Tab-separated table of C-alpha atoms in Angstrom:
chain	number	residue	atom	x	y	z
S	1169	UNK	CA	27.099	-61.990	-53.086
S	1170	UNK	CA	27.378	-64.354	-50.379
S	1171	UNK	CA	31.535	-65.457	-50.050
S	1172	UNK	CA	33.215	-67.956	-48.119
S	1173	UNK	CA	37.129	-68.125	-46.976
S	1174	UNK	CA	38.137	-71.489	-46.475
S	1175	UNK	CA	41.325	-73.357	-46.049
S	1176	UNK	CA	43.554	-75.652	-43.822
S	1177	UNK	CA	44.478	-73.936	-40.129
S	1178	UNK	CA	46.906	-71.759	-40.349
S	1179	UNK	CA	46.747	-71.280	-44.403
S	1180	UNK	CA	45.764	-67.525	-43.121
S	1181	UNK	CA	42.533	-67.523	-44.226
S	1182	UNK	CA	41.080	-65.328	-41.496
S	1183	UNK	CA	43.606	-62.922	-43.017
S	1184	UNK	CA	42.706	-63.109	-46.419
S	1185	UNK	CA	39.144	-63.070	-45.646
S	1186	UNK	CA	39.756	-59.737	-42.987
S	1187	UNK	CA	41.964	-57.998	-46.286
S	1188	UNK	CA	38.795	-58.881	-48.454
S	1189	UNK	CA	36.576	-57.292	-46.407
S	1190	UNK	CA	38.528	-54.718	-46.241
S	1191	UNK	CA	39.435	-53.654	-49.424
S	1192	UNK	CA	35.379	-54.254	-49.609
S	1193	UNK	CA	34.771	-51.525	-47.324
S	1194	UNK	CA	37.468	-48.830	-49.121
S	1195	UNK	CA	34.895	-49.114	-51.485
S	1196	UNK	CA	32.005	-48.722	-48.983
S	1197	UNK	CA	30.027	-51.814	-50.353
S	1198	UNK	CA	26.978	-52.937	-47.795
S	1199	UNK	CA	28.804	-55.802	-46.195
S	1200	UNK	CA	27.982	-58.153	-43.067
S	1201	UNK	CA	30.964	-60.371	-41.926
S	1202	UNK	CA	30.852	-63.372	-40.165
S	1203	UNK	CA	33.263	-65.565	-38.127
S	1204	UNK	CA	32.043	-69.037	-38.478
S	1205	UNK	CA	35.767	-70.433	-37.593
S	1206	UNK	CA	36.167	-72.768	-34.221
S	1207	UNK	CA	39.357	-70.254	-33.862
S	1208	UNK	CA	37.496	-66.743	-33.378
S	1209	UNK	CA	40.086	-64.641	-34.978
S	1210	UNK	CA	38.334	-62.089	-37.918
S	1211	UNK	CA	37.285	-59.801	-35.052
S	1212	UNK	CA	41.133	-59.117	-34.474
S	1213	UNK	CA	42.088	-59.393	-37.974
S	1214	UNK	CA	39.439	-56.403	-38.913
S	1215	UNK	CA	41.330	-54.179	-35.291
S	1216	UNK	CA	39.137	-55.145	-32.823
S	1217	UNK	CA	41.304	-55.006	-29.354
S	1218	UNK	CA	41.216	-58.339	-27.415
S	1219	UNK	CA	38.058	-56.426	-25.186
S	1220	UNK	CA	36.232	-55.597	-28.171
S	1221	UNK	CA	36.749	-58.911	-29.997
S	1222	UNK	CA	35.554	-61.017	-26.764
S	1223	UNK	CA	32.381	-58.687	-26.309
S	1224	UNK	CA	31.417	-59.795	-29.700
S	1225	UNK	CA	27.532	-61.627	-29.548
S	1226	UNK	CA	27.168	-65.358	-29.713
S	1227	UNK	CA	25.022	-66.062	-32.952
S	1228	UNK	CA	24.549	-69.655	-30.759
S	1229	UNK	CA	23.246	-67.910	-27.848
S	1230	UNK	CA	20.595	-66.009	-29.722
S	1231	UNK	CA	19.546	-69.187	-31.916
S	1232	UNK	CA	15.632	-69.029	-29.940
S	1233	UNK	CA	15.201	-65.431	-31.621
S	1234	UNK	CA	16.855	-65.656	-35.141
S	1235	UNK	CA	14.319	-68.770	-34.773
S	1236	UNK	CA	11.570	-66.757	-34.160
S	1237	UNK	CA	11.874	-64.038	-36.047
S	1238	UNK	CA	12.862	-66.147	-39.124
S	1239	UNK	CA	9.681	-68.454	-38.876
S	1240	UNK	CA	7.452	-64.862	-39.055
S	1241	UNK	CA	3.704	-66.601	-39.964
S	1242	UNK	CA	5.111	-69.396	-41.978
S	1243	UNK	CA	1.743	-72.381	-41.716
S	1244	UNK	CA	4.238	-74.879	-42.242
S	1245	UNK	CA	6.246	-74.266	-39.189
S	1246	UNK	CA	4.261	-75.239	-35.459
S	1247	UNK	CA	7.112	-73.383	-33.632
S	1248	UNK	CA	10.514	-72.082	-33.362
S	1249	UNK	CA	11.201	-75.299	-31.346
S	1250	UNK	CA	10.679	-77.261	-34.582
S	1251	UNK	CA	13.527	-75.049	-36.603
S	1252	UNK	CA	16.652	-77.089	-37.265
S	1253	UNK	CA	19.763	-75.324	-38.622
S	1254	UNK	CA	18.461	-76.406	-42.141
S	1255	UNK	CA	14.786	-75.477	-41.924
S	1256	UNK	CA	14.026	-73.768	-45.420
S	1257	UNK	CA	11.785	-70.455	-45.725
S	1258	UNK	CA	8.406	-70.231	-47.382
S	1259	UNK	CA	5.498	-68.526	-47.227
S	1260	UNK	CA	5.651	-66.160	-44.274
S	1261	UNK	CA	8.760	-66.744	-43.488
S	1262	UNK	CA	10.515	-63.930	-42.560
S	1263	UNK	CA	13.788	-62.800	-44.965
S	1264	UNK	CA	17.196	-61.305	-44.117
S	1265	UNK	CA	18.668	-58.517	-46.183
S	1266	UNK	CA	22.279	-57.081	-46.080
S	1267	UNK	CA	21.064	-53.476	-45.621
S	1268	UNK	CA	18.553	-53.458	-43.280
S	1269	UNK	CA	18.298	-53.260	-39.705
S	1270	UNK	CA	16.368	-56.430	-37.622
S	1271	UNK	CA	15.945	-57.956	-34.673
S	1272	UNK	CA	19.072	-60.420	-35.585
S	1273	UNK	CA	21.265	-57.720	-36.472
S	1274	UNK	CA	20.326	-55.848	-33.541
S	1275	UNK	CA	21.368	-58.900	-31.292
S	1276	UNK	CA	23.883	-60.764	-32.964
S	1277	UNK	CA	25.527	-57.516	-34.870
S	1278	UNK	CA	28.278	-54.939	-34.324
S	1279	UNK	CA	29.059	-52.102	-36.430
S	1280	UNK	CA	33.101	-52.124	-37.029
S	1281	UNK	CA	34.332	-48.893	-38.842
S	1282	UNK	CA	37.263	-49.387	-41.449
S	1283	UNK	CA	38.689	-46.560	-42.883
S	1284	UNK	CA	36.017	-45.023	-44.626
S	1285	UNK	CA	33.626	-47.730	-44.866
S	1286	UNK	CA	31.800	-49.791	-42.060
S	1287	UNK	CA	30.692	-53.057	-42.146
S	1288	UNK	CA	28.079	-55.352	-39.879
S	1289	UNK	CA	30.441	-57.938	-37.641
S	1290	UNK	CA	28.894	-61.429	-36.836
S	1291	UNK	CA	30.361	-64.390	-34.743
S	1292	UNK	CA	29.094	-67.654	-34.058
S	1293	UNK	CA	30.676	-67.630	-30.358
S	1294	UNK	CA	33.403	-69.904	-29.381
S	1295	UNK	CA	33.597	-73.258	-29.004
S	1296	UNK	CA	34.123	-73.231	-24.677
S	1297	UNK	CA	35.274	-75.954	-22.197
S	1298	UNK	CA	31.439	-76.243	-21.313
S	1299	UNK	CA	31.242	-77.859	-24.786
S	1300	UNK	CA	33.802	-80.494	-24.698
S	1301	UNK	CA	32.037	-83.676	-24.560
S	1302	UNK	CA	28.547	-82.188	-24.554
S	1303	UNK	CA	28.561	-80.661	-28.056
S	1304	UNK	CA	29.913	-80.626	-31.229
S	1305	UNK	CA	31.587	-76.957	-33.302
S	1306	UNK	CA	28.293	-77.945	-36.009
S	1307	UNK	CA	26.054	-76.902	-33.403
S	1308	UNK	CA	27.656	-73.199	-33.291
S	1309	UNK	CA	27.194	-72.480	-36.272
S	1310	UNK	CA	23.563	-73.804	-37.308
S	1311	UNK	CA	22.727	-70.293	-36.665
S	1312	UNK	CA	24.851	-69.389	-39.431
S	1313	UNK	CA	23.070	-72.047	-41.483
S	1314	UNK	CA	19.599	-70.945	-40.801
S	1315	UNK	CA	20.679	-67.256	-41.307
S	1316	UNK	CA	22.107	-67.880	-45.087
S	1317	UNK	CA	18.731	-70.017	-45.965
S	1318	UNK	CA	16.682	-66.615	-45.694
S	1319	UNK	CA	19.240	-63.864	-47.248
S	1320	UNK	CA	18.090	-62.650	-50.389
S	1321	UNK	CA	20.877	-60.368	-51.709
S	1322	UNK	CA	21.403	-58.495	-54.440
S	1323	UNK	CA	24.443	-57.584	-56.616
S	1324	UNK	CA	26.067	-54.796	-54.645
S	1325	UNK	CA	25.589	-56.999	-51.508
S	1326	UNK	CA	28.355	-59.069	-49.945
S	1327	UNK	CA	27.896	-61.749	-47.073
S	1328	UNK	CA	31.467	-62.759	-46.403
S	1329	UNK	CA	31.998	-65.792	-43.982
S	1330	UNK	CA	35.309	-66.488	-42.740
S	1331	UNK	CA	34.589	-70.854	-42.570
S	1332	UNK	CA	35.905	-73.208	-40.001
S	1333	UNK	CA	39.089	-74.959	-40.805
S	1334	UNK	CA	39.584	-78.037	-43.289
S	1335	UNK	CA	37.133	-80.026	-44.620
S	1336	UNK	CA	34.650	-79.593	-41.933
S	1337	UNK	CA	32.508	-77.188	-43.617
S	1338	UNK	CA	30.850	-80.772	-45.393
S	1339	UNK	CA	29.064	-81.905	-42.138
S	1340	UNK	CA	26.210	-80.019	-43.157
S	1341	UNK	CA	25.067	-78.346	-46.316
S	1342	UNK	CA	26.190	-74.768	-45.766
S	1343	UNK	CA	28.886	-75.296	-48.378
S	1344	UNK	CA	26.464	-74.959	-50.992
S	1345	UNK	CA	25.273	-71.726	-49.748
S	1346	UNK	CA	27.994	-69.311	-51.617
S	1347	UNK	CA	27.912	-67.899	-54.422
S	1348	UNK	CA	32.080	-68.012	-54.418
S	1349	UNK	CA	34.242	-69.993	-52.354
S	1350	UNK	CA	37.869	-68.856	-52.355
S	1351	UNK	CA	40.163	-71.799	-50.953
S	1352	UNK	CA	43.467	-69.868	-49.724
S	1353	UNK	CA	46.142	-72.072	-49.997
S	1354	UNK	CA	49.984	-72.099	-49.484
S	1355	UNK	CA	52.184	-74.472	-51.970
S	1356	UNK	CA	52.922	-77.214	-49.794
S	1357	UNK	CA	51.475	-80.710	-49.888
S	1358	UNK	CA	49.226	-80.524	-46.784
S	1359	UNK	CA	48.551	-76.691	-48.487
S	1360	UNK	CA	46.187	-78.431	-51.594
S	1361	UNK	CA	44.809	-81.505	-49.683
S	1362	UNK	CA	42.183	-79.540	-48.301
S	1363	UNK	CA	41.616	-77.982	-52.112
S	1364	UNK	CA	41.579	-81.894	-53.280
S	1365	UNK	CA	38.925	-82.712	-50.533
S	1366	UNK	CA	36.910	-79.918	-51.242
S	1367	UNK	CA	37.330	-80.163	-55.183
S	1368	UNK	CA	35.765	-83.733	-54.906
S	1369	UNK	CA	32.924	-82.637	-52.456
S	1370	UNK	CA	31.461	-80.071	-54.225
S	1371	UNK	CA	31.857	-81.819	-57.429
S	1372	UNK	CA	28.348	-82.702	-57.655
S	1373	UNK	CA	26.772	-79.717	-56.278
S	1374	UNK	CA	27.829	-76.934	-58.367
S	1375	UNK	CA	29.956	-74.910	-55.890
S	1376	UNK	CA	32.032	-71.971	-57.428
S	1377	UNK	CA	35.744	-72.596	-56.254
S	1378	UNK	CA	38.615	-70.392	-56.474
S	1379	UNK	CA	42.021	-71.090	-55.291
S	1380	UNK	CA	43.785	-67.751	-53.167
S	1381	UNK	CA	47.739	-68.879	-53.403
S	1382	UNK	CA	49.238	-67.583	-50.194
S	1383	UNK	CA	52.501	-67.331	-48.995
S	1384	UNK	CA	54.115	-67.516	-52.201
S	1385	UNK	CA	57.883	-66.721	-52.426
S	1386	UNK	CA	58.690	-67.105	-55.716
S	1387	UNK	CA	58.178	-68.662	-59.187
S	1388	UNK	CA	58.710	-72.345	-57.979
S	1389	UNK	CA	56.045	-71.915	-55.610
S	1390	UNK	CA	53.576	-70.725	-58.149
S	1391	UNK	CA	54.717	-73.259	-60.950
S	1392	UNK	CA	54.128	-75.492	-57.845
S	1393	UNK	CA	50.416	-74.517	-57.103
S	1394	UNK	CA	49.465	-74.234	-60.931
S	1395	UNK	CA	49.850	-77.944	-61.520
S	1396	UNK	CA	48.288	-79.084	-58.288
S	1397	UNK	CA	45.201	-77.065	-58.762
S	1398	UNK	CA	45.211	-76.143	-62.156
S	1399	UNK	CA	42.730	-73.518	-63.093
S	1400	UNK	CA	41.307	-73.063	-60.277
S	1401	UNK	CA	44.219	-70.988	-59.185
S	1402	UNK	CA	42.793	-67.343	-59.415
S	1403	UNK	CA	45.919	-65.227	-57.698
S	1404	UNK	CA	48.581	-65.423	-55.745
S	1405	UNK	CA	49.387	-63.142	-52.364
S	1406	UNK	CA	53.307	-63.065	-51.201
S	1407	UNK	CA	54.861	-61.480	-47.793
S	1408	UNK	CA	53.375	-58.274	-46.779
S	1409	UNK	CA	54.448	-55.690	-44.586
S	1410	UNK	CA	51.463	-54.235	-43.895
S	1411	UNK	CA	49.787	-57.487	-42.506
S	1412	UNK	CA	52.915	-58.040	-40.371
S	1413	UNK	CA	52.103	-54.378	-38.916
S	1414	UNK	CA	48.438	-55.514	-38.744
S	1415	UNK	CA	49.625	-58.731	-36.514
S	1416	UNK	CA	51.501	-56.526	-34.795
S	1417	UNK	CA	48.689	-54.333	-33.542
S	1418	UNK	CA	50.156	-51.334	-35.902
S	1419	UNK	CA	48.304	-51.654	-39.109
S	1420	UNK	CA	48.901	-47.917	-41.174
S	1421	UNK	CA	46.095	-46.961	-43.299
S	1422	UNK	CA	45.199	-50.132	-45.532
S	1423	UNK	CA	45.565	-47.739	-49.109
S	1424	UNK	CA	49.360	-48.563	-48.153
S	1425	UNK	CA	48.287	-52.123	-48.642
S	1426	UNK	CA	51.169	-53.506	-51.301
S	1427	UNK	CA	49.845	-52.436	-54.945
S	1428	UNK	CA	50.436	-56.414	-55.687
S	1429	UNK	CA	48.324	-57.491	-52.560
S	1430	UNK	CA	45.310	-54.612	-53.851
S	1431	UNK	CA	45.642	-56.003	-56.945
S	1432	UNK	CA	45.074	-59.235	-56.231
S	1433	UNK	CA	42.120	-58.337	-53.693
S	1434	UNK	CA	40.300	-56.804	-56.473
S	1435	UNK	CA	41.194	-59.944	-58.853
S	1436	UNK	CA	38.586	-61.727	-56.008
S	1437	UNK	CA	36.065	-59.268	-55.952
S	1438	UNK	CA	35.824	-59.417	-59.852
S	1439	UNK	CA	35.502	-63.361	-59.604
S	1440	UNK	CA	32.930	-62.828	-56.912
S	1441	UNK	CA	31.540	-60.080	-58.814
S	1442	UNK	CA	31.405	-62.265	-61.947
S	1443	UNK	CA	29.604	-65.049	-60.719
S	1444	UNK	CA	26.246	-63.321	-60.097
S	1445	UNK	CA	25.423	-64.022	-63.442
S	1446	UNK	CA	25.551	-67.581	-62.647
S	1447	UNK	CA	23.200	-67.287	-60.073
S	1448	UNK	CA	20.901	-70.574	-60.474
S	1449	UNK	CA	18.050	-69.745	-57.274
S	1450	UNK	CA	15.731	-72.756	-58.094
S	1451	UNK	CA	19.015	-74.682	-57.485
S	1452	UNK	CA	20.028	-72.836	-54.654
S	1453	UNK	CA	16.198	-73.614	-52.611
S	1454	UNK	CA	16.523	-77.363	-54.248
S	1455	UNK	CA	19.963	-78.117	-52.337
S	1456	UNK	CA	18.270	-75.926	-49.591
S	1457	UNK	CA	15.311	-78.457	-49.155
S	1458	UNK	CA	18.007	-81.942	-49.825
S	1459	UNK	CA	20.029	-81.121	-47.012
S	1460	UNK	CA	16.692	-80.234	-44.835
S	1461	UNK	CA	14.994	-83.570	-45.438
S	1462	UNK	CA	18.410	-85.372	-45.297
S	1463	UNK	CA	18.900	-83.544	-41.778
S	1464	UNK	CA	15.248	-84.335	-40.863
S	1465	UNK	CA	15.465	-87.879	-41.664
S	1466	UNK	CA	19.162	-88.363	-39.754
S	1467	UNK	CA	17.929	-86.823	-36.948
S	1468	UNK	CA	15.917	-83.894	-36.813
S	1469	UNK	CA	12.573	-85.455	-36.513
S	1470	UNK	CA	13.912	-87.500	-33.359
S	1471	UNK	CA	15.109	-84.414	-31.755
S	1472	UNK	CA	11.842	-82.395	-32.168
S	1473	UNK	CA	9.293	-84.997	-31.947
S	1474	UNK	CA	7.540	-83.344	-35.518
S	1475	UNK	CA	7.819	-84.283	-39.573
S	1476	UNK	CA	10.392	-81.937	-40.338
S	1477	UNK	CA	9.674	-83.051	-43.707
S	1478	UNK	CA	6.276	-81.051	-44.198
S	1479	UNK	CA	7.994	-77.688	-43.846
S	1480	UNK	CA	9.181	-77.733	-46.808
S	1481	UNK	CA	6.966	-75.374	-49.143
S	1482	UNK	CA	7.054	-77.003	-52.337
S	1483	UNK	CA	5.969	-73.954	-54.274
S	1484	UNK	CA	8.288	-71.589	-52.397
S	1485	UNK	CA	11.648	-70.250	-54.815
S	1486	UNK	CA	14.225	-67.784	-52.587
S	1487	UNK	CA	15.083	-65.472	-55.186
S	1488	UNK	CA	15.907	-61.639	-55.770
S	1489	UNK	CA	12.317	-60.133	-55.909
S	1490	UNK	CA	13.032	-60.418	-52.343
S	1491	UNK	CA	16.595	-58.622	-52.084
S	1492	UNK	CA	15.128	-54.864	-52.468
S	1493	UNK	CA	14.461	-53.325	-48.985
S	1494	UNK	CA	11.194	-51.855	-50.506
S	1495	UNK	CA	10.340	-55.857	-51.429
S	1496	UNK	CA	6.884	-57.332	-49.690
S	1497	UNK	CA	8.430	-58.652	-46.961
S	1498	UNK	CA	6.921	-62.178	-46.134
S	1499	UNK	CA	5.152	-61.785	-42.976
């Protein structure tokens, strides 16, 4: 299941999205995490010291090899100069799975232990002063974007991506990539305009959209949430002392985790869970290829100098024949 945490700054969405993954590792599902926020914060959430968290891989600063590894013997592509964050996969392209190990993973991917489970860590790299003026945050995480147009995963997989603040996720396509996208919210005004601005956004595209309520003190606040968003409100998570100890640097075991907080972890993972069924991949490659050729037209073809258009295989669906690891690999 691919999974996205999104949300206004300071909502605590990196914290909802660490306790997910968490609770997904107690379990010791096959997970790969990713911190696609201009704020790089999961690494610390999940008990990475400040070292550990800065030593973290750049996705951006690898983008030549995912490039080159994901365009394998694809016809279609000349070279990995030609990629563009939204180049689709076809024919010889080269797929990503959750369990295995690659070139990518080997790069761009740390192994974080958590409790009894351990999970794949990946970071787009923060946005630096080098940037300022010379780039925009979209650039970062085009990796990111090129990386979920070749997963194939399967039902005990999870791809969780903890998504850059507010609405920005909508300046390219990668909002359409997730199976689930749980908006954390608190029940404020400014809390639900980002739900609003998503809500209308991904009206027309089919995206799966749960609302997390957080920081919810009491039954005004939830009355509060359940007639802004309706329902789309899945749960509701209140004050917890273990994530204060966690901020802290003095997290205890996470089975202390409040029983209300577990329960309303696994409430997400059965949403998540439950929308594999719904699993449309013919739609899924169709938005792929839109948001290429709209890319292409905008300004990918300028920027590369080739027809971005013709590397789209029209007779290429990503689907789950591919998610096995024992799958013919496009090569």
């Amino acid at each position: 299941m691919k999974i996205a945490f999104v949300g206004k700054g300071g909502s605590g969405k990196t914290t909802l999205s660490s306790l997910f993954i968490r609770h997904l590792a107690a379990s010791e599902a096959h997970v790969v995490a990713v911190d696609a926020d201009i704020n790089q914060h999961l690494g610390a959430a999940l008990g990475l010291d400040d070292q550990e968290a800065a030593a973290l891989p750049a996705m951006g600063a690898h983008l030549p090899l995912i490039k080159e590894y994901l365009r394998g013997s694809n016809p279609r592509i000349a070279s990995a100069e030609t990629m563009i964050k939204t180049t689709p996969p076809g024919e010889g392209s080269r797929l990503l799975r959750i369990r295995e190990d690659n070139p990518i993973y080997e790069a761009c991917a740390r192994r974080v232990r958590l409790g009894r489970g351990e999970i794949r860590l990946m970071a787009t790299g923060p946005f630096t002063e080098s940037d300022l003026g010379v780039a925009c945050y979209h650039s970062k995480v085009g990796a990111v974007e090129l990386c979920l147009n070749h997963l194939v995963d399967g039902s005990d997989d999870y791809l969780v991506v903890d998504m850059t603040a507010g609405s920005d996720s909508f300046a390219s396509g990668m909002f359409t990539r997730f199976d689930m996208t749980f908006l954390v919210a608190e029940p404020t005004r400014k809390g639900v305009s980002v739900y609003r601005q998503y809500k209308e956004y991904a009206r027309d595209y089919g995206v799966a959209l749960k609302v997390v309520g957080n920081k919810v003190q009491g039954k005004d606040d939830l009355e509060y949430l359940r007639a802004e968003v309706g329902d789309d409100l899945l749960v509701t998570v209140g004050h917890s002392d273990w994530v204060r100890a966690m901020e802290k640097g003095r997290p205890a075991c996470f089975e202390q985790l409040e029983t209300d907080n577990r329960a309303a972890l696994q409430a997400l993972r059965n949403a998540a869970d439950g929308s594999y069924g719904q699993r449309d991949w013919e739609r899924y490659t169709r938005q792929m290829v839109h948001f290429h050729l709209k890319n292409a037209e905008s300004w990918g073809n300028e920027k590369t100098g080739a027809d971005l258009a013709a590397q789209v295989d029209p007779s290429f669906v990503l689907d789950e024949r591919y998610a096995r690891e024992d799958a013919a690999q496009p090569v």
